[in-house]
PDB file of C-alpha atoms in Angstrom:
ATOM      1  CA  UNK A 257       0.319 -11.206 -36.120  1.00  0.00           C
ATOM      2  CA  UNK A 258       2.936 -13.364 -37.875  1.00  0.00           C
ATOM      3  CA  UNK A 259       4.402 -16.593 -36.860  1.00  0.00           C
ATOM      4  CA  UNK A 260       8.023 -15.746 -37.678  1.00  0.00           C
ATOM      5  CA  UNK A 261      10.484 -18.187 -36.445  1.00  0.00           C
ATOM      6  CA  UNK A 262       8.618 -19.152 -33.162  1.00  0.00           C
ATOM      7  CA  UNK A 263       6.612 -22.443 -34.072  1.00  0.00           C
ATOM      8  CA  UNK A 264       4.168 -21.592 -30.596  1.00  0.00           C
ATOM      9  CA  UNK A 265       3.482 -18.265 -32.566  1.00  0.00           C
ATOM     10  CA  UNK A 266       1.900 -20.099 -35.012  1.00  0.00           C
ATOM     11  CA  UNK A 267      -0.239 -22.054 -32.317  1.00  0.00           C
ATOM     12  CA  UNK A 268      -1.470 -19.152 -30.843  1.00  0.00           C
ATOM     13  CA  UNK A 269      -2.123 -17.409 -34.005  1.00  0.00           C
ATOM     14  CA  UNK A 270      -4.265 -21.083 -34.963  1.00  0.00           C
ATOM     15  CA  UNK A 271      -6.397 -20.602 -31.817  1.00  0.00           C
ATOM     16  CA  UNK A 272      -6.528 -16.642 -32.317  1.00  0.00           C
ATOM     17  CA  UNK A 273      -8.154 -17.152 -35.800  1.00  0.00           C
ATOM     18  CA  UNK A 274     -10.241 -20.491 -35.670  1.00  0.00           C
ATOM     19  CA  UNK A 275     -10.345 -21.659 -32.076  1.00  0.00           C
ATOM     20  CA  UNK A 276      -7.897 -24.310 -33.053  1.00  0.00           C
ATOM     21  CA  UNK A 277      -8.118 -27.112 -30.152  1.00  0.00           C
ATOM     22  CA  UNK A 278      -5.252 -29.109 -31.481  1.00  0.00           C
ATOM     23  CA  UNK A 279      -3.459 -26.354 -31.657  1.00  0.00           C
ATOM     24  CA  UNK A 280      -4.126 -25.351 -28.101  1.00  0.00           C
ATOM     25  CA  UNK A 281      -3.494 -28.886 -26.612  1.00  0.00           C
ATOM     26  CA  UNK A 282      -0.501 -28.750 -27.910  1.00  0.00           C
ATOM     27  CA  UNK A 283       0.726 -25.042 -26.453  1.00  0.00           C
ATOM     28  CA  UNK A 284      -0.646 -26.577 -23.327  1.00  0.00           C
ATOM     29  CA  UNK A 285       0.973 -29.607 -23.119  1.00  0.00           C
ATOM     30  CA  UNK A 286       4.489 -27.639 -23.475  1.00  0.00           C
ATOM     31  CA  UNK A 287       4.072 -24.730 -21.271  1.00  0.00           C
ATOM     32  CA  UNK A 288       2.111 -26.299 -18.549  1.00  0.00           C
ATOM     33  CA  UNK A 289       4.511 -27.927 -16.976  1.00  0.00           C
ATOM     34  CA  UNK A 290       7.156 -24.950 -17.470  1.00  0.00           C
ATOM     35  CA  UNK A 291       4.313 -22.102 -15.948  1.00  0.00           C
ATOM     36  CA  UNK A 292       3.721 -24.558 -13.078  1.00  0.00           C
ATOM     37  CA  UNK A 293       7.537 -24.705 -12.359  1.00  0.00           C
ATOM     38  CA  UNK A 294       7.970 -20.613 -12.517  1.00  0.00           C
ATOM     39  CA  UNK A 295       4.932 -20.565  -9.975  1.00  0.00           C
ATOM     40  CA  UNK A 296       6.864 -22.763  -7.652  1.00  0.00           C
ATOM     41  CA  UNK A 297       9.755 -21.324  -8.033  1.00  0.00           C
ATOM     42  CA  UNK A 298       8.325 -17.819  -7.353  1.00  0.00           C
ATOM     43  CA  UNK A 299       6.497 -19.762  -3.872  1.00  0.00           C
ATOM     44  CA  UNK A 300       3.269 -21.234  -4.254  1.00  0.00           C
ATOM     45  CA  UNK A 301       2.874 -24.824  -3.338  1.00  0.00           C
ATOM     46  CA  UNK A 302       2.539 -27.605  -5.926  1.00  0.00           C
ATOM     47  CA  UNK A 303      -1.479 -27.713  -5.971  1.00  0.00           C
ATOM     48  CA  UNK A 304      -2.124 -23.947  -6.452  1.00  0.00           C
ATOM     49  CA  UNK A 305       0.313 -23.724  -8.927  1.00  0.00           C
ATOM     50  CA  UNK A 306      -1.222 -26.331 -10.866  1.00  0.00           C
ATOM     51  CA  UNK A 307      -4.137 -24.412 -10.398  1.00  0.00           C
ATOM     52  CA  UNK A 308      -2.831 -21.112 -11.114  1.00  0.00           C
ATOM     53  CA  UNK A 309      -1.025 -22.580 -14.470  1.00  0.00           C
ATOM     54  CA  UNK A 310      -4.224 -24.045 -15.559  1.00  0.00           C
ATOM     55  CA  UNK A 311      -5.582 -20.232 -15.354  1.00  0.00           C
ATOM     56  CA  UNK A 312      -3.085 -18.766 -17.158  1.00  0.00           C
ATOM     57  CA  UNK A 313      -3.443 -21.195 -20.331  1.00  0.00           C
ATOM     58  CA  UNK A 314      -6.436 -20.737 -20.036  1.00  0.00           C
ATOM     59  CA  UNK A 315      -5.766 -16.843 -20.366  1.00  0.00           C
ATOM     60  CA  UNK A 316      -3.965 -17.854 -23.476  1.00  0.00           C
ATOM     61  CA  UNK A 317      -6.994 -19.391 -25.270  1.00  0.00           C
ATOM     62  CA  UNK A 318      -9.111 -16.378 -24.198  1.00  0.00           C
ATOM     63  CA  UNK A 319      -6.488 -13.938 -25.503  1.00  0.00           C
ATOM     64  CA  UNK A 320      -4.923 -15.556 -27.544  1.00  0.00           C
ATOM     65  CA  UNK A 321      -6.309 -12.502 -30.337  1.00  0.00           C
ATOM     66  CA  UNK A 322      -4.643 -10.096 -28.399  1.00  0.00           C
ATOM     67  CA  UNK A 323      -0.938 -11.714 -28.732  1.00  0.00           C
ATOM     68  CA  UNK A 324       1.357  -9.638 -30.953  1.00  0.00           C
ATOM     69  CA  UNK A 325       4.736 -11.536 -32.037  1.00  0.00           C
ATOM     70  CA  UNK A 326       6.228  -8.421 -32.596  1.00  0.00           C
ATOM     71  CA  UNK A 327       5.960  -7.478 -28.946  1.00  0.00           C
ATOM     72  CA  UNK A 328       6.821 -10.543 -27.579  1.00  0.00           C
ATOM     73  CA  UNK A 329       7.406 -14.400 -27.801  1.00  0.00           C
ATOM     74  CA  UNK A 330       4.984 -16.416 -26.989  1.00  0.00           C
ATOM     75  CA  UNK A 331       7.113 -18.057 -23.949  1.00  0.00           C
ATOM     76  CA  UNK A 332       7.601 -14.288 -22.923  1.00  0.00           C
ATOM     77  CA  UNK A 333       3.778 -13.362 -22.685  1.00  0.00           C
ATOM     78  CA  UNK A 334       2.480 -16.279 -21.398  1.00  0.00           C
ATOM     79  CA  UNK A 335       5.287 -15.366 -18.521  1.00  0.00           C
ATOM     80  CA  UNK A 336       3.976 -12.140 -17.933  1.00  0.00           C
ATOM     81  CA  UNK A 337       0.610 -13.467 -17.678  1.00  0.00           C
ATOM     82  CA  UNK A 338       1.445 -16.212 -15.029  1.00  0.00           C
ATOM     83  CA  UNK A 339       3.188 -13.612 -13.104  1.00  0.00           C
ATOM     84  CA  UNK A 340       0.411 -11.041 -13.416  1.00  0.00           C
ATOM     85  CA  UNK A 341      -1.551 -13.655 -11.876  1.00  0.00           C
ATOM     86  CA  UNK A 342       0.813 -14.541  -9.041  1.00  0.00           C
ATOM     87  CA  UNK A 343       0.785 -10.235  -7.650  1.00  0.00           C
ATOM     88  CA  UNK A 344      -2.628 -10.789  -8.318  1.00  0.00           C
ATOM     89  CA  UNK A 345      -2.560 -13.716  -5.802  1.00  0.00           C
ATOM     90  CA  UNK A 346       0.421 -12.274  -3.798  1.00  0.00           C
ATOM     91  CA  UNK A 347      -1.954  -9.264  -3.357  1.00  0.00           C
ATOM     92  CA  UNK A 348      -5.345 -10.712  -2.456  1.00  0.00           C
ATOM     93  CA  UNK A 349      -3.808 -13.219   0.229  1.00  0.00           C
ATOM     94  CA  UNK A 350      -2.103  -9.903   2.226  1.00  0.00           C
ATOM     95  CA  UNK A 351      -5.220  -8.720   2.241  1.00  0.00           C
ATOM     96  CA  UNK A 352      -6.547 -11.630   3.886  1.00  0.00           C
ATOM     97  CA  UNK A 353      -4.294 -11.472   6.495  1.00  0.00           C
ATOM     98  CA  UNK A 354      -5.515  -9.038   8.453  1.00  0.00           C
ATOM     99  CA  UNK A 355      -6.794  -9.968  11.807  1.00  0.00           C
ATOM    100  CA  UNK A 356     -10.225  -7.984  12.399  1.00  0.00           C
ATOM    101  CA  UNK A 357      -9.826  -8.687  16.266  1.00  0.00           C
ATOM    102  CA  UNK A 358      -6.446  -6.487  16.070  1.00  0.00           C
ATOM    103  CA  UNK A 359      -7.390  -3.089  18.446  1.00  0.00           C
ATOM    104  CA  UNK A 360      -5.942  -0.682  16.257  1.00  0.00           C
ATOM    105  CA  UNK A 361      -8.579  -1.910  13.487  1.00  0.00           C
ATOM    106  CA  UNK A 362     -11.658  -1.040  16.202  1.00  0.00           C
ATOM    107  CA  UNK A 363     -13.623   2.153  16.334  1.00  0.00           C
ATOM    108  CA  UNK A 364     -12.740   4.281  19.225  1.00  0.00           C
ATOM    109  CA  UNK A 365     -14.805   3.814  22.229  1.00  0.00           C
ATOM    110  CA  UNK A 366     -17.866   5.922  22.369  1.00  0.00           C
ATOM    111  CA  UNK A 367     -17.275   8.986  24.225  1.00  0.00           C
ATOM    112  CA  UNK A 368     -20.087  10.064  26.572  1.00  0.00           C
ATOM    113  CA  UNK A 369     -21.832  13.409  25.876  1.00  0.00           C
ATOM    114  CA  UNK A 370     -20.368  14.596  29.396  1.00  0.00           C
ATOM    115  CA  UNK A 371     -16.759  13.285  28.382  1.00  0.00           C
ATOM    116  CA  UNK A 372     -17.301  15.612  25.229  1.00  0.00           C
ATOM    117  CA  UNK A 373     -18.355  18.118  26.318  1.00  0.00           C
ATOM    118  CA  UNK A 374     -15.167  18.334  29.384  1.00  0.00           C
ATOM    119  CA  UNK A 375     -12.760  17.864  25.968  1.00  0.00           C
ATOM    120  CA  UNK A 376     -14.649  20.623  24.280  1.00  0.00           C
ATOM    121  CA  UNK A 377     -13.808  22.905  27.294  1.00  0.00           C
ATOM    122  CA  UNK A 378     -10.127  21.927  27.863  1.00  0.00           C
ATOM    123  CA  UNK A 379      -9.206  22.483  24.130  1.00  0.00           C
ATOM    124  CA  UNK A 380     -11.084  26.103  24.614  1.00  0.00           C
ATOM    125  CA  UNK A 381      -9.005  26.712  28.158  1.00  0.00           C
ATOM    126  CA  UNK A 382      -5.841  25.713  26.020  1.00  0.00           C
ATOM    127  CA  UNK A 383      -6.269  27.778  23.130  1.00  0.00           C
ATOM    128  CA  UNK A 384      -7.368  30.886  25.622  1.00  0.00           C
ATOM    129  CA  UNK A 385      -3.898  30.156  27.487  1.00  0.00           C
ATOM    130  CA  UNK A 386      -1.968  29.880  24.380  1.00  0.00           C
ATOM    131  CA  UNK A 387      -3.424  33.637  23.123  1.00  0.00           C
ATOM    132  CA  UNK A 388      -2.017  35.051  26.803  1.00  0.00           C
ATOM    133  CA  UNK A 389       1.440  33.652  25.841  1.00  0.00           C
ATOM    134  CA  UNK A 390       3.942  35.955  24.513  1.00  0.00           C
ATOM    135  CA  UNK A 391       3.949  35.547  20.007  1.00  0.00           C
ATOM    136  CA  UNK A 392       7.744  33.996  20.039  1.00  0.00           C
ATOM    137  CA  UNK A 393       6.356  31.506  22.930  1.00  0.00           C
ATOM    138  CA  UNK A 394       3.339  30.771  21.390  1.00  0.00           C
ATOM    139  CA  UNK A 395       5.113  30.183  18.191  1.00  0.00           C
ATOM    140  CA  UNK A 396       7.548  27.759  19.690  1.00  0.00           C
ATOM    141  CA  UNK A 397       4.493  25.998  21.584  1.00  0.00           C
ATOM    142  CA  UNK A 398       3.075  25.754  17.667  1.00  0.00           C
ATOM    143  CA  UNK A 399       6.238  24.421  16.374  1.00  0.00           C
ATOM    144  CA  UNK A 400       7.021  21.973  18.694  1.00  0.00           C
ATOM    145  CA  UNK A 401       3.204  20.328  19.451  1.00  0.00           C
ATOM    146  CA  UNK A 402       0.919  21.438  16.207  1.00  0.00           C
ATOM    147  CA  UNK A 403       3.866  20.799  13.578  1.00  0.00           C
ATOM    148  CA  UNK A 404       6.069  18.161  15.641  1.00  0.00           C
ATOM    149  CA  UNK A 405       9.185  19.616  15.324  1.00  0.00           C
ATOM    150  CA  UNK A 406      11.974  18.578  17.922  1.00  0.00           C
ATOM    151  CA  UNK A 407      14.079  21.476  19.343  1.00  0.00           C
ATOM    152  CA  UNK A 408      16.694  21.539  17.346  1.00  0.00           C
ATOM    153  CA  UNK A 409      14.623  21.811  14.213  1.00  0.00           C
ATOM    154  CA  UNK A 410      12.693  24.997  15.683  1.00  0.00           C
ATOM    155  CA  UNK A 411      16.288  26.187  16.615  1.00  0.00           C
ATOM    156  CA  UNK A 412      17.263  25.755  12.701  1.00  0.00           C
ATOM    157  CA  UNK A 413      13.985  27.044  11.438  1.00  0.00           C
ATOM    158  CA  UNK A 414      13.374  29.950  13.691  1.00  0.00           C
ATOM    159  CA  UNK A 415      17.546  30.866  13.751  1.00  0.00           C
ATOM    160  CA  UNK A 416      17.419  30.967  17.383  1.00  0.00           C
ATOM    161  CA  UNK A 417      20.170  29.156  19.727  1.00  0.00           C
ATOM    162  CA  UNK A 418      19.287  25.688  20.538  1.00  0.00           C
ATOM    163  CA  UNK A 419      19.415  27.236  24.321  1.00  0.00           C
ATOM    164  CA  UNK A 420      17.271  30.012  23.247  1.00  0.00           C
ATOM    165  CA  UNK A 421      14.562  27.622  22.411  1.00  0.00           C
ATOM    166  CA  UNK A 422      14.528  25.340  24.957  1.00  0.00           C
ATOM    167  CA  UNK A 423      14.542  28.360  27.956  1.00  0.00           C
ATOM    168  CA  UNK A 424      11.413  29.796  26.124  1.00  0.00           C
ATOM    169  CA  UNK A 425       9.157  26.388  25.683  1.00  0.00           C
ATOM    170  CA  UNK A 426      10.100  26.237  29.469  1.00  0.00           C
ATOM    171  CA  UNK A 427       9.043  29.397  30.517  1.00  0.00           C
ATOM    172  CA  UNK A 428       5.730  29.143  27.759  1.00  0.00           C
ATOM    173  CA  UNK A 429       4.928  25.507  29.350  1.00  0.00           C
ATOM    174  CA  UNK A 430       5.262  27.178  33.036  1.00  0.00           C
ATOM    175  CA  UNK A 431       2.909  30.042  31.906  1.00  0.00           C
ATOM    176  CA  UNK A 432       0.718  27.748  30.197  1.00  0.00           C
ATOM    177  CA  UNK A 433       0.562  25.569  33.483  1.00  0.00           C
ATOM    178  CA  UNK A 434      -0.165  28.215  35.845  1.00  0.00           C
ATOM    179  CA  UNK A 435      -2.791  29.281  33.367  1.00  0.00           C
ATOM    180  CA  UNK A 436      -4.582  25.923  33.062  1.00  0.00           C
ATOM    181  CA  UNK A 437      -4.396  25.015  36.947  1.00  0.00           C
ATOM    182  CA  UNK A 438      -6.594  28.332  37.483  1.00  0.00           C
ATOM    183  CA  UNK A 439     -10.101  27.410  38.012  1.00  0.00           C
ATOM    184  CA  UNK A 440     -12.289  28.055  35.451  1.00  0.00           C
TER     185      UNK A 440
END
């Protein structure tokens, strides 16, 4: 790692080999006040990002081994660090805002054994429906429910008029309904 032209290269390198305090008070004292402007600038209030700036220079002295001048200034990586930190931040406060009392986060509602077991037979009285259909009606039926295609897009897929497939979903649905109202 060379100092080149940038006189904060040769800081970092000064903490990098010996741990150089001076050397780090004085990075500190000049890109303190610069990291905790970015962070307000990119929306956190004045306290956190004097907290969050503190972090990142502190970063720096950890790290400072792992700076390379001929990837980066020193202004540019301690940057990237601060605003590594901030998605870091960014990230762990959406996460927080999720409101457990919100119903779509809640288990389903136990279903009683009898429940289940009236479910269970339905889906077999469908499926035993849907095998007494007609195959081009029972593929529509499969198109339209099972894959969630609208009309038009079994009319595309299949090649059939849009007419076409709407007449035969109504005559599979009236089959199907006659079919299901039997008793069992």
């Amino acid at each position: 790692m060379s100092a080149g032209a940038d006189p904060y290269a040769a800081l970092v390198l000064a903490i990098a080999e010996r741990g150089d305090r001076a050397a780090f008070r004085q990075l500190f004292d000049h890109y303190a006040p610069r990291v905790k402007g970015y962070l307000v600038r990119l929306g956190l209030d004045g306290a956190r990002s004097e907290e969050l700036a503190q972090e990142v220079l502190v970063t720096v002295w950890r790290k400072a081994a792992s700076f390379d001048s001929r990837r980066a200034s020193v202004s540019t990586w301690i940057f990237r660090i601060a605003r590594n930190r901030r998605i870091d931040i960014y990230r762990r406060d959406r996460t927080a805002d999720i409101d457990g009392e919100d119903p779509a986060l809640k288990p389903p509602e136990a279903v009683s054994p009898h429940e289940e077991v009236n479910a269970g037979q339905q889906q077999r009285r469908i499926a035993a429906a849907l095998l007494d259909l007609p195959e081009e009606q029972r593929d529509l039926v499969r198109r339209a429910f099972y894959d969630d295609l609208s009309h038009s897009e079994i009319a595309e897929a299949t090649g059939l008029a849009l007419g076409t497939v709407k007449s035969r979903l109504r005559l599979a649905f009236g089959k199907l309904r006659a079919l299901l109202e039997e008793p069992a």
